[in-house]
Structure formats: C-alpha cells, structure tokens
PDB file of C-alpha atoms in Angstrom:
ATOM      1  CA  UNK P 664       0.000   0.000   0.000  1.00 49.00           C
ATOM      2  CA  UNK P 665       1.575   3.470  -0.938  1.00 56.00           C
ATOM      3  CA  UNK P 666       1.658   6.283   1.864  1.00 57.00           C
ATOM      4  CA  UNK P 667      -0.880   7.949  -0.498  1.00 59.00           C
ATOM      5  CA  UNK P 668      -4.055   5.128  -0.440  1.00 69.00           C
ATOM      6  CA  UNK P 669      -5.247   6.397   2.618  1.00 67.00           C
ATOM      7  CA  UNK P 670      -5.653   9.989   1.660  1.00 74.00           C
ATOM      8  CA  UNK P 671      -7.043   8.375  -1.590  1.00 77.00           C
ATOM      9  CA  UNK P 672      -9.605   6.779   0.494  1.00 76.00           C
ATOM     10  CA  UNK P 673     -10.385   9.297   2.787  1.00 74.00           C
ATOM     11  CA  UNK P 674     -11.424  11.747  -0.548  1.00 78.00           C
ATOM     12  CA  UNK P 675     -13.133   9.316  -2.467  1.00 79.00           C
ATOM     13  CA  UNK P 676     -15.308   8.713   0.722  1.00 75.00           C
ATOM     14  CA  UNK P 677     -16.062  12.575   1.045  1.00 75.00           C
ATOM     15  CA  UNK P 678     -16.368  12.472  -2.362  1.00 77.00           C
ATOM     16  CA  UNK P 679     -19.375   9.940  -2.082  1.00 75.00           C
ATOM     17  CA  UNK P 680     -20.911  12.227   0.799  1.00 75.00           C
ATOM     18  CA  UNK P 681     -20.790  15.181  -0.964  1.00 75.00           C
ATOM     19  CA  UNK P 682     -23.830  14.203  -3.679  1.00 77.00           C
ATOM     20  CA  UNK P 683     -26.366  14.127  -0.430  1.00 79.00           C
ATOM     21  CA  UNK P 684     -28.991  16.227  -1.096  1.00 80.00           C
ATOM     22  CA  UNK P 685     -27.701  18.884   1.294  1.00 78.00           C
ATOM     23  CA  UNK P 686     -24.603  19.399  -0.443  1.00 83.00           C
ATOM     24  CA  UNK P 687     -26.000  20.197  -3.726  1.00 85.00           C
ATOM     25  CA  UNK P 688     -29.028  22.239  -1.970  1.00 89.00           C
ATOM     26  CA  UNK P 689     -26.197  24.404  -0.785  1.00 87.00           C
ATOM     27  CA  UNK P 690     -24.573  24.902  -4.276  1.00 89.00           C
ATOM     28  CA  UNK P 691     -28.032  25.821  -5.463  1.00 92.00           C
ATOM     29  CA  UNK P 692     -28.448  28.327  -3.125  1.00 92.00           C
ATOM     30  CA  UNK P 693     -25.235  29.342  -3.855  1.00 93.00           C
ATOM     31  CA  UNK P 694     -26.286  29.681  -7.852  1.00 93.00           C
ATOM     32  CA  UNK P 695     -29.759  31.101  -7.062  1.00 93.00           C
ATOM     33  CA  UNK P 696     -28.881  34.106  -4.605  1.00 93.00           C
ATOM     34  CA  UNK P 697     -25.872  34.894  -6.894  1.00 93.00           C
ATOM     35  CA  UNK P 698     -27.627  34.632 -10.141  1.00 93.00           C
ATOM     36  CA  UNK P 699     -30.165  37.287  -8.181  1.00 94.00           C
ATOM     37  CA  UNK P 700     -27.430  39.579  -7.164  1.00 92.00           C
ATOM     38  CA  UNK P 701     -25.782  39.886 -10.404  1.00 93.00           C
ATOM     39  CA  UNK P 702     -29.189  40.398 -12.249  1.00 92.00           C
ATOM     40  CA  UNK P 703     -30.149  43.095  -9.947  1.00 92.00           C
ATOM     41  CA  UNK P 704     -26.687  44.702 -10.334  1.00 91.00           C
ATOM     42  CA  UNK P 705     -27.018  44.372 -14.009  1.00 91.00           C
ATOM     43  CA  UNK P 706     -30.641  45.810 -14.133  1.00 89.00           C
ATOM     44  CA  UNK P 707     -29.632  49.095 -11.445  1.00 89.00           C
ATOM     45  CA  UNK P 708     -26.875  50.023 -13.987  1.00 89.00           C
ATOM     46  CA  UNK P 709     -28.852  49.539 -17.041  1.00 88.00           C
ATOM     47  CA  UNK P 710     -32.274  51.612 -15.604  1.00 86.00           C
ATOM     48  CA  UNK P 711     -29.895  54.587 -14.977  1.00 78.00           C
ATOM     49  CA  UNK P 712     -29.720  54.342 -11.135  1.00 77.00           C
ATOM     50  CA  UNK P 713     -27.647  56.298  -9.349  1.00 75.00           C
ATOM     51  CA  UNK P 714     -25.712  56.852  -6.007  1.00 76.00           C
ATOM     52  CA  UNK P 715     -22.763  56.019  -4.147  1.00 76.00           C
ATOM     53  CA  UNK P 716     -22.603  52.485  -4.741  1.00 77.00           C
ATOM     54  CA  UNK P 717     -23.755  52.147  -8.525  1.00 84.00           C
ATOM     55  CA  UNK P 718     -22.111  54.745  -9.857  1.00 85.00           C
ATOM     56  CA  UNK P 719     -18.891  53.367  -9.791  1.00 87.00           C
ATOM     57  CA  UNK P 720     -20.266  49.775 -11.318  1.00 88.00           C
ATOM     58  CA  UNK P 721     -21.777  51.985 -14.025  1.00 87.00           C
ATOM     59  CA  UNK P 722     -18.415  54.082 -14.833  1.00 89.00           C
ATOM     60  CA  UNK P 723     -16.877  50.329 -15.165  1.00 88.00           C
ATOM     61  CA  UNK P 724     -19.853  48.557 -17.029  1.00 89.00           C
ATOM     62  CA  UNK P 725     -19.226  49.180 -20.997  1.00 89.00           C
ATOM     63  CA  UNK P 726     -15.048  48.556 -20.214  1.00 90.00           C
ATOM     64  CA  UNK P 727     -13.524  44.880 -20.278  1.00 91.00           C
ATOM     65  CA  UNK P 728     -13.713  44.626 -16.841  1.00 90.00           C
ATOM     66  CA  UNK P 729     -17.648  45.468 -16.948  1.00 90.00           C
ATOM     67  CA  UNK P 730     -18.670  41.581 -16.897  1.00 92.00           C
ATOM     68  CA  UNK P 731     -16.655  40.454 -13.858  1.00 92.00           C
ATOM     69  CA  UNK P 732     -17.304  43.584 -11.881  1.00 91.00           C
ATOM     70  CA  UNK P 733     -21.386  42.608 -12.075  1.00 91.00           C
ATOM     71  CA  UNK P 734     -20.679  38.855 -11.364  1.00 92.00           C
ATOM     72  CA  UNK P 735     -18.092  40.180  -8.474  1.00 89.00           C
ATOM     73  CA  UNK P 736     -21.486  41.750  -6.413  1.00 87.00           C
ATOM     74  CA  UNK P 737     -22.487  38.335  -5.115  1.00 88.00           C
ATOM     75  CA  UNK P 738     -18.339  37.578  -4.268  1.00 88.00           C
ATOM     76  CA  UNK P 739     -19.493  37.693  -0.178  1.00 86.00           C
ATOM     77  CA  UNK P 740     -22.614  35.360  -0.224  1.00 90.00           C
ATOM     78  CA  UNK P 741     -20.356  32.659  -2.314  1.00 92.00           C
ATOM     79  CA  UNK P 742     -17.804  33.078   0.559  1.00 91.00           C
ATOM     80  CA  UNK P 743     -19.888  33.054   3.294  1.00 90.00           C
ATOM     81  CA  UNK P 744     -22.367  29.442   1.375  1.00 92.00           C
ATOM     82  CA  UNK P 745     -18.446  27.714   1.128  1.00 92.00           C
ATOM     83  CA  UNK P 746     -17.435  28.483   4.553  1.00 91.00           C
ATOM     84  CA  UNK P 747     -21.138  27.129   6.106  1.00 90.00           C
ATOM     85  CA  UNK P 748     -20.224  23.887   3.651  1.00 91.00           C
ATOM     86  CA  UNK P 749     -16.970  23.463   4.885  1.00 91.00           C
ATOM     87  CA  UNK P 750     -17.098  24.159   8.812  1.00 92.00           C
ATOM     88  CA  UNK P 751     -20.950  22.349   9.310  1.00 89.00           C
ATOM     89  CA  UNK P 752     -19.307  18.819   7.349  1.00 88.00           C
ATOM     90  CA  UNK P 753     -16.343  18.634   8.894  1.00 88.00           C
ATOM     91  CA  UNK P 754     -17.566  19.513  12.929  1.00 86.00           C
ATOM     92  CA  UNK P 755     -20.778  17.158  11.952  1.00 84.00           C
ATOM     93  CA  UNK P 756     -18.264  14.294  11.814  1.00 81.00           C
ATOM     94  CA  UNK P 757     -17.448  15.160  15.788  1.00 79.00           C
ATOM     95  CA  UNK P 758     -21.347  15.764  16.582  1.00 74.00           C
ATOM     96  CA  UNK P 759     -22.374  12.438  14.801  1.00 75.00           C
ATOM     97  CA  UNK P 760     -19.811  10.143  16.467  1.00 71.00           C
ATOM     98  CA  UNK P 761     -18.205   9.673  12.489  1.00 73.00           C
ATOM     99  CA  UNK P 762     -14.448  10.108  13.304  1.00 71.00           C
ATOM    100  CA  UNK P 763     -14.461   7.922  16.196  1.00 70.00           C
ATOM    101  CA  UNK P 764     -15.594   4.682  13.927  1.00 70.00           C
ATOM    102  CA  UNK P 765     -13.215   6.273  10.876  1.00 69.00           C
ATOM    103  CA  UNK P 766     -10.398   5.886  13.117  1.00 69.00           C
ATOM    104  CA  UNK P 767     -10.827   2.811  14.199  1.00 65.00           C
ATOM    105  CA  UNK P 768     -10.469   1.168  10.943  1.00 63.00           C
ATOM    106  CA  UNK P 769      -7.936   4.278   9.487  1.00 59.00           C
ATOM    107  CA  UNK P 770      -5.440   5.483  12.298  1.00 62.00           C
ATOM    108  CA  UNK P 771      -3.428   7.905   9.875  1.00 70.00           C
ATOM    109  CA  UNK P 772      -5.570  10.496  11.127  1.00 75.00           C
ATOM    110  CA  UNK P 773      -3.767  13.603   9.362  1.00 81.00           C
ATOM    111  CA  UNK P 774      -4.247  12.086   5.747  1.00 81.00           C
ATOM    112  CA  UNK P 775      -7.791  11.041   6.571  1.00 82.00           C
ATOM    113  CA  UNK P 776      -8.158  14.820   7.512  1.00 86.00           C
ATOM    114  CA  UNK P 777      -6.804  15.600   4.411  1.00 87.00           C
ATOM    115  CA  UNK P 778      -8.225  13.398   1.896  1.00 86.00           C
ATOM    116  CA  UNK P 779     -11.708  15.127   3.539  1.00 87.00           C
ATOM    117  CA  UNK P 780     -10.961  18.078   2.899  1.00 90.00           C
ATOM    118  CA  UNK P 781      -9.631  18.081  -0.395  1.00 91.00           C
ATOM    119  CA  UNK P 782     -12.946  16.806  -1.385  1.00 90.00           C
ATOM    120  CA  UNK P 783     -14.740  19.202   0.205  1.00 92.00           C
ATOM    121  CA  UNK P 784     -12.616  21.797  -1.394  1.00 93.00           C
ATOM    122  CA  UNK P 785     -13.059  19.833  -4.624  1.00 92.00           C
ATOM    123  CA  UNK P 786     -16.760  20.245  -3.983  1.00 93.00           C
ATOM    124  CA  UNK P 787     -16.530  23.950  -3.318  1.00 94.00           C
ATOM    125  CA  UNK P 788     -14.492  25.037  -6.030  1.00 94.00           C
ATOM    126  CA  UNK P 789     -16.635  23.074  -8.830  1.00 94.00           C
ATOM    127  CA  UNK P 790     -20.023  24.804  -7.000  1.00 94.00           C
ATOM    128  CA  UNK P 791     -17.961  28.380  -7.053  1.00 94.00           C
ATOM    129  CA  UNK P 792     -16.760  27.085 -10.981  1.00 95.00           C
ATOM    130  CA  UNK P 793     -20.707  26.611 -11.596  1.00 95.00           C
ATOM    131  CA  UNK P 794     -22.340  29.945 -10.057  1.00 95.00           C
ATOM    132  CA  UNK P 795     -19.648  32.435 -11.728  1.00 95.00           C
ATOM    133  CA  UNK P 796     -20.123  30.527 -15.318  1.00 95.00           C
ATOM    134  CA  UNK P 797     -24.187  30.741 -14.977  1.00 95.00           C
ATOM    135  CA  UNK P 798     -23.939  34.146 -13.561  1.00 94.00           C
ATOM    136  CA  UNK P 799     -21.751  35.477 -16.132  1.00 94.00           C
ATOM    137  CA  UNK P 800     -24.224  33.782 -19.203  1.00 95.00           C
ATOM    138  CA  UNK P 801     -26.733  34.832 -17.536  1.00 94.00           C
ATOM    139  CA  UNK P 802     -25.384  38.809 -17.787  1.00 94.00           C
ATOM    140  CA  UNK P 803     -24.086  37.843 -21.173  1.00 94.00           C
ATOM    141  CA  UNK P 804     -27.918  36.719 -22.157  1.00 94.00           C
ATOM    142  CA  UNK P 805     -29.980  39.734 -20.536  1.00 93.00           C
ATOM    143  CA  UNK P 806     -27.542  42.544 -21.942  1.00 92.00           C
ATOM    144  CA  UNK P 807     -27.678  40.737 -25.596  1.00 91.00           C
ATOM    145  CA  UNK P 808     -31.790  40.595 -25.249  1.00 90.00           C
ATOM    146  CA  UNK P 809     -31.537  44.153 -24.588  1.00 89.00           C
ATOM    147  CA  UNK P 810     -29.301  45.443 -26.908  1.00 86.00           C
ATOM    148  CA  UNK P 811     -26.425  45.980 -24.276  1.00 86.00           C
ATOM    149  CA  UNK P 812     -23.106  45.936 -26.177  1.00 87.00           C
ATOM    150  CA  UNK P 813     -20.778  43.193 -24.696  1.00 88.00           C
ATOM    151  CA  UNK P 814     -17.766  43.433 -27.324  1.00 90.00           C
ATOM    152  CA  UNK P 815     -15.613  44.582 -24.839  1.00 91.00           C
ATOM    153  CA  UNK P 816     -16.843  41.757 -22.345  1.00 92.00           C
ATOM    154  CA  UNK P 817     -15.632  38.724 -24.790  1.00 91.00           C
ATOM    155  CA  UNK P 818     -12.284  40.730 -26.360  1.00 92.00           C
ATOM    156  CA  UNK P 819      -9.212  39.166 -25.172  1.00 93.00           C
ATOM    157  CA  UNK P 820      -8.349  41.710 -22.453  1.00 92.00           C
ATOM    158  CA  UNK P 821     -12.096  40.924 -20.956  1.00 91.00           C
ATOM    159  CA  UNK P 822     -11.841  37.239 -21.078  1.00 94.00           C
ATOM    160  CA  UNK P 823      -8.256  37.620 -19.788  1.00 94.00           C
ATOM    161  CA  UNK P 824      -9.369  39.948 -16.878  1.00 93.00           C
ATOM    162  CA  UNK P 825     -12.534  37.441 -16.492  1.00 94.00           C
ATOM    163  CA  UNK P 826      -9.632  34.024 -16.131  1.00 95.00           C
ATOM    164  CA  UNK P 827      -7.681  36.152 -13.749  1.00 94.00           C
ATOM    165  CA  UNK P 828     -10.643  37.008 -11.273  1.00 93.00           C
ATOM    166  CA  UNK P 829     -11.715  33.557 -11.656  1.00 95.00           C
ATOM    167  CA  UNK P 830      -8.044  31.886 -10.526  1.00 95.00           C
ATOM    168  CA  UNK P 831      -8.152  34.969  -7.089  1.00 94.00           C
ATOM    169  CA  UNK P 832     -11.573  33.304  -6.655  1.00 94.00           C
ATOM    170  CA  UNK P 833      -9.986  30.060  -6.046  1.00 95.00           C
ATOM    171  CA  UNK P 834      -7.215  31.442  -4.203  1.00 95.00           C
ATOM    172  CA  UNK P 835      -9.913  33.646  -1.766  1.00 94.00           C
ATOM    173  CA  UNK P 836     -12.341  30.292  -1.314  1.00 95.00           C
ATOM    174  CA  UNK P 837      -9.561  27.983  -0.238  1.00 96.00           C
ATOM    175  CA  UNK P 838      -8.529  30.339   2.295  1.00 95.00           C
ATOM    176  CA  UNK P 839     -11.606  30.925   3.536  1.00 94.00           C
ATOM    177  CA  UNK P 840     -12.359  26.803   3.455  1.00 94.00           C
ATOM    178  CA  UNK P 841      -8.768  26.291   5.723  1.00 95.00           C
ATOM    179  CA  UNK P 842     -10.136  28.571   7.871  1.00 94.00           C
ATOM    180  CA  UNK P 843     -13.339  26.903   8.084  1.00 93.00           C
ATOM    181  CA  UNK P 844     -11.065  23.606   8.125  1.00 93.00           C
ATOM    182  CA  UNK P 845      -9.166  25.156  11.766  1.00 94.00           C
ATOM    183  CA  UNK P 846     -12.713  26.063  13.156  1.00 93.00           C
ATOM    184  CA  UNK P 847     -14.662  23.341  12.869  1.00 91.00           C
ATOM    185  CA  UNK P 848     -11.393  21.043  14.391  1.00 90.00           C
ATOM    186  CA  UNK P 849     -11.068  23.366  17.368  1.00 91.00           C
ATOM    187  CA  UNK P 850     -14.932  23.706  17.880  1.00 89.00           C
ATOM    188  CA  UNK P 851     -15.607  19.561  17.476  1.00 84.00           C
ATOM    189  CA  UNK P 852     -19.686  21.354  17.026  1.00 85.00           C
ATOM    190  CA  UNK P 853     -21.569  21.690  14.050  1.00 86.00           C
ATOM    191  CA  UNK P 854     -23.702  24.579  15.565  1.00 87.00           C
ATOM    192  CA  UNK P 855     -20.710  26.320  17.427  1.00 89.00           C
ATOM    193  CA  UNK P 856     -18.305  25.776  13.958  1.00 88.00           C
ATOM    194  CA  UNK P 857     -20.943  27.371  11.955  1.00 87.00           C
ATOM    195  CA  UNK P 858     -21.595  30.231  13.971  1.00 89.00           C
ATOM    196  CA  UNK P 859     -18.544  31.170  14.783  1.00 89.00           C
ATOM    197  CA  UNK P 860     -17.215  31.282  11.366  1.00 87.00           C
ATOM    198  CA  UNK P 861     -20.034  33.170  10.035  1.00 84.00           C
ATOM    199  CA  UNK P 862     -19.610  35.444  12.797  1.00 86.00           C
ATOM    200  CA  UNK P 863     -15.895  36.030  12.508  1.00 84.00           C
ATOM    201  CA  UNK P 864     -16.308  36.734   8.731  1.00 79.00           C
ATOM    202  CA  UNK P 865     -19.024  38.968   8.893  1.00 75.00           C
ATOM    203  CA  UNK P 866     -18.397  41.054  12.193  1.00 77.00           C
ATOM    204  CA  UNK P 867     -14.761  41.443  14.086  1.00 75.00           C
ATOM    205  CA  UNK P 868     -12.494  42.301  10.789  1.00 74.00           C
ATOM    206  CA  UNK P 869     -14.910  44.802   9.686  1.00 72.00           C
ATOM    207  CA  UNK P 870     -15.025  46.295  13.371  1.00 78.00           C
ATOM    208  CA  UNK P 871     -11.065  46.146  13.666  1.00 77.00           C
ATOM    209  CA  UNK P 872     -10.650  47.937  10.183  1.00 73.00           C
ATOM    210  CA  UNK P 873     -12.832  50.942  11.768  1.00 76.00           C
ATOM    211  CA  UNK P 874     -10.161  51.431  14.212  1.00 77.00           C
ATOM    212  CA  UNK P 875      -7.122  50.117  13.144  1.00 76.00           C
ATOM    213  CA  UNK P 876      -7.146  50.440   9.513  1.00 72.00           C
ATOM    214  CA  UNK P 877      -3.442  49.706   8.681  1.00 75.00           C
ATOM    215  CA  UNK P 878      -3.401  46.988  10.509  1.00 77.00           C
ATOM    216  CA  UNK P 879      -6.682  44.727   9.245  1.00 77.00           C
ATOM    217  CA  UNK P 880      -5.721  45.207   6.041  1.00 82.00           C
ATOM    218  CA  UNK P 881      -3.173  41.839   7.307  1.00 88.00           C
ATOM    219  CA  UNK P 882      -6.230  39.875   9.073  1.00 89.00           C
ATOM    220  CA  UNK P 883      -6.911  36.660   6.633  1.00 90.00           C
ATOM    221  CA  UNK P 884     -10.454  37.621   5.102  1.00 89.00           C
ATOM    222  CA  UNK P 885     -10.022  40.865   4.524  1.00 89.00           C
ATOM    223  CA  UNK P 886      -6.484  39.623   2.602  1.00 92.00           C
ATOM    224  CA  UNK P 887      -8.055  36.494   0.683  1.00 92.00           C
ATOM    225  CA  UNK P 888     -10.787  39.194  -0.571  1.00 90.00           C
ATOM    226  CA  UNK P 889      -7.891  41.556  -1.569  1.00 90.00           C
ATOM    227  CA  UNK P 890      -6.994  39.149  -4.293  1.00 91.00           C
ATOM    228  CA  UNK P 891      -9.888  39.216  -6.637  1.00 89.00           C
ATOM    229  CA  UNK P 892     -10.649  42.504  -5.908  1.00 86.00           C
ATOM    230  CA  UNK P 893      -7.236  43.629  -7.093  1.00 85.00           C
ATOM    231  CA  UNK P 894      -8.886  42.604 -10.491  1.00 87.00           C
ATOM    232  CA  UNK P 895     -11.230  45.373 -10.123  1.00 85.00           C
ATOM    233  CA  UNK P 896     -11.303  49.124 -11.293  1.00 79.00           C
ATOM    234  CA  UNK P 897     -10.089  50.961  -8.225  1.00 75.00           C
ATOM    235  CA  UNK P 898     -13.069  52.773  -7.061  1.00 72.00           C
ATOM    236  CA  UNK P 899     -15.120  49.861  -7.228  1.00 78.00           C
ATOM    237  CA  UNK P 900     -12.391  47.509  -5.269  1.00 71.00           C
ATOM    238  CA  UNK P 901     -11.231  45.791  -2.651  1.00 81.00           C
ATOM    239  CA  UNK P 902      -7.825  47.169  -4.228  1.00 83.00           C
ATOM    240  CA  UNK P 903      -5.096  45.583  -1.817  1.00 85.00           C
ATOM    241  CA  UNK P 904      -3.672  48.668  -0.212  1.00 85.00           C
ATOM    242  CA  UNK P 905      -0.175  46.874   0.469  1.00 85.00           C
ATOM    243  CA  UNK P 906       0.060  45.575  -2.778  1.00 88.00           C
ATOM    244  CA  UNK P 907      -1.060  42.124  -4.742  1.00 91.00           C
ATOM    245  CA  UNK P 908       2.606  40.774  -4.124  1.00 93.00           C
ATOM    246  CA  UNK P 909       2.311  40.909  -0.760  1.00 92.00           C
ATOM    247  CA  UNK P 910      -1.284  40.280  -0.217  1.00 92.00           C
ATOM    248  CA  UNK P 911      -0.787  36.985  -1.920  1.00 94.00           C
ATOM    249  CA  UNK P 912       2.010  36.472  -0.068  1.00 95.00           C
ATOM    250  CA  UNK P 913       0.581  37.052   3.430  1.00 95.00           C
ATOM    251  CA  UNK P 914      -2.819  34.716   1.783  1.00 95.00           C
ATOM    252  CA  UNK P 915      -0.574  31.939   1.379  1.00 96.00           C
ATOM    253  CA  UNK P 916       1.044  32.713   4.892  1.00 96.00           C
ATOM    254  CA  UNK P 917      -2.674  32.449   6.575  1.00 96.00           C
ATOM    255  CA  UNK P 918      -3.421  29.332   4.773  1.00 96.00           C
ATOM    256  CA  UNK P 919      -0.279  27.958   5.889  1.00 96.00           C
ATOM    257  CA  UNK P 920      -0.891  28.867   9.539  1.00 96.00           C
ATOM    258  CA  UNK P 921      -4.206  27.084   8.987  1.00 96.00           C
ATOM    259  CA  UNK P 922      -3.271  23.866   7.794  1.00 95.00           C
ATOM    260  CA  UNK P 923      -1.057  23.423  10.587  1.00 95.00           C
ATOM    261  CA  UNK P 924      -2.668  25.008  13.200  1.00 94.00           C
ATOM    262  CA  UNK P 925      -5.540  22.205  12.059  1.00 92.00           C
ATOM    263  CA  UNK P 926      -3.234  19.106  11.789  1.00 90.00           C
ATOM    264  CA  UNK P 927      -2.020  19.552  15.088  1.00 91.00           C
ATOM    265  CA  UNK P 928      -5.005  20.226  16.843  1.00 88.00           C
ATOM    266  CA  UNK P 929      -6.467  17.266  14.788  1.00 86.00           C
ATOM    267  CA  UNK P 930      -3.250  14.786  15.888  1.00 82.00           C
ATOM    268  CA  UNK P 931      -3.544  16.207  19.277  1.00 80.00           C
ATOM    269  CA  UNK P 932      -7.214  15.546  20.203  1.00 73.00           C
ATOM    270  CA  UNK P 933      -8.699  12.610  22.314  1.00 65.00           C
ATOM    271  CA  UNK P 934     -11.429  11.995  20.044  1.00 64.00           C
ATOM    272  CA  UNK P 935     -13.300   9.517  22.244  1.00 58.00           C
ATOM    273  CA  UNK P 936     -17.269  10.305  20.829  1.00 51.00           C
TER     274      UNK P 936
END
C-alpha cells in the first residue's frame, strides 16, 4: 500500500458524501442568490440608477472589466455558502460520532483529515466554478436581449481579466475553506463551527478595520478578498492597499498557519465520541 491510499480513500469517501442532497441544496443556493445579485446589479446600472454604490459599477460597465465587476457583487454570499459547507461537514463528523468509527479502521488520522478536505474543497471550487459561469451567461444573455453591447466583455483583455478574477476566486475560497477547516477542528460542534465562522467573517475584521485600519488590512479575510478585488477598477475595489505581491504572499502565509494550526489540533485531540 503506498503512503498515499489512505488519503485516496479518505477523498473518495467525502467524495461519495458530498452528492447528499444537502450538499447540492447548498450549491443551489449558492447559484440562485448569486444569479439574483448579479441580475439586480445588471438591471440598477442599465435603468440609470444612481448613487454612491452604482455609480462606480456603471463608470466600469461598458469597459472589459464590466462583466466580472457585475458577477463580483455576489463575491461575499459565495464566501460566506463555502465556509457554512466546509465548517458544518467537517464539525458534523465530531457531533455524529463519524471520526471515532473512521479511526478505528484508518489510524493515519492527518491524511484522513486531508483526503476530507480536499474533497470538500473539490466540492466547493466546482459549486464556485458553476455559479460564476451561470452568472456570467446569464449577464451575457440579458444585456444581448436588450441590446447591451458586450464586445468589450468577450475581447481578449475581458476574457483575460474574467480568467484572472476567476483563478483569485480560487485562491480567496480555499482560504476561507482552511479557515473553516481550523474552526470546525477546534470547535468539534456543528452549531458552534458554523456560527462562529459566520460570525468572525461577517463582524470582528470589519469592526477592527474601523479602528485600526493599517493593521486589518493583514487579518486573513479581509487579505483572501484583496486578491480578486485587485482585479477590479479601483473605485469599485477591494484594491489591496499593500500591494497584490504581498497580499498573496501574506494569503498563502494564513493558509499555511491554517493547515497546521488544524493538523495539530487534529493529531492532538482525544477523540473519544
């Protein structure tokens, strides 16, 4: 057997668990809201609304970047549907008594963490993959049934600028799933896991930034949302203020923090129910 069958395992199990019906209810929210938010971002800029908020979207609509800057609106609710997938699987495996009989028959407990959560992250990318592709057809559709011109959409600078928001994506939603990953192994509680990683990305950064501006722009979410929004025209952002060098660098520092922080917890943890 090769050190690598157990990981093997381990993902082609998860892989098996993710077509429940839960799983893909969660990547059709995850289509649905988004498909909602860019349609009602498209429709504000095309009725001629204005204000604080739109008017930016609207400067950056008829330019290259005009199709991934609509699609980008619904960016927070795709972070926020990954992270619930991520932290409410893995701490349901401590709240149904799952790891416990996994171990028994598979004591390698770091690649059976592993092969678990590259399938979830397999699961999450492919649902992210999905929503952007229908969202952006859907745009393409609606502004061609109304005579919107998309030529500068589908030239080679918009595709390119499309491929390279698309690959930050990524980058942002496996971040964001390691931290999940970290939670939901300190927590060991599907309701605690979710909660407090919904409340951590939605609350304290945001709070912190208020008051000590130079310094969140380092905290992870607020860097793994740096790197698609560097894509973006500057006044519609999240332009990394330090840079994309080093935001990707710090990103890769957080994620790196979080996969260990996570395997030794995991390795660490009497895991006796």
């Amino acid at each position: 057997m090769t050190p690598l069958t157990p990981l093997l395992r381990a993902f082609r199990s998860e892989v098996l668990k993710c077509r429940r019906w839960s799983m893909f209810a969660g990547t059709g929210i995850m289509l649905a809201v988004s498909a909602f938010f860019t349609y009602l971002t498209f429709h504000q800029i095309t009725s001629g609304a204005t204000g604080q908020e739109v008017d930016p979207l609207a400067h950056a609509f008829p330019t290259e970047l005009g199709l991934i800057t609509v699609v980008g609106q619904a960016r927070s609710f795709i972070i926020v549907v990954a992270l619930f997938i991520v932290t409410a699987n893995l701490a349901a495996e401590w709240s149904q008594g799952t790891w416990r009989n996994l171990l028994v028959r598979e004591p390698r407990r770091l690649r059976l963490l592993a092969g678990k959560m590259l399938a979830l992250l397999l699961f999450v990318l492919c649902s992210m993959t999905l929503t952007l592709v229908a969202s952006s057809v859907l745009v393409l559709v609606v502004a061609h049934a109304q005579g919107v011109q998309t030529a500068a959409w589908t030239s080679s600078a918009g595709l390119s600028a499309w491929l390279t928001f698309f690959s930050n994506e990524v980058l942002c939603l496996v971040g964001v799933c390691l931290l999940g990953m970290l939670i939901a192994v300190l927590t060991r509680s599907t309701g605690i896991a979710v909660g407090v990683s919904l409340a951590y990305v939605l609350v304290p950064e945001g709070i912190i930034a208020m008051v000590w501006q130079s310094g969140s722009r380092w905290f992870p979410i607020r860097t793994f949302n740096f790197l698609p929004g560097s894509v973006f025209p500057t006044d519609v952002g999240p332009i990394p203020p330090q840079g994309y060098a080093a935001a990707l660098l710090v990103a890769l520092v957080w994620m790196t923090v979080f996969v260990v922080g996570s395997f030794v917890a995991f390795r660490q943890q009497d895991i006796n129910a």
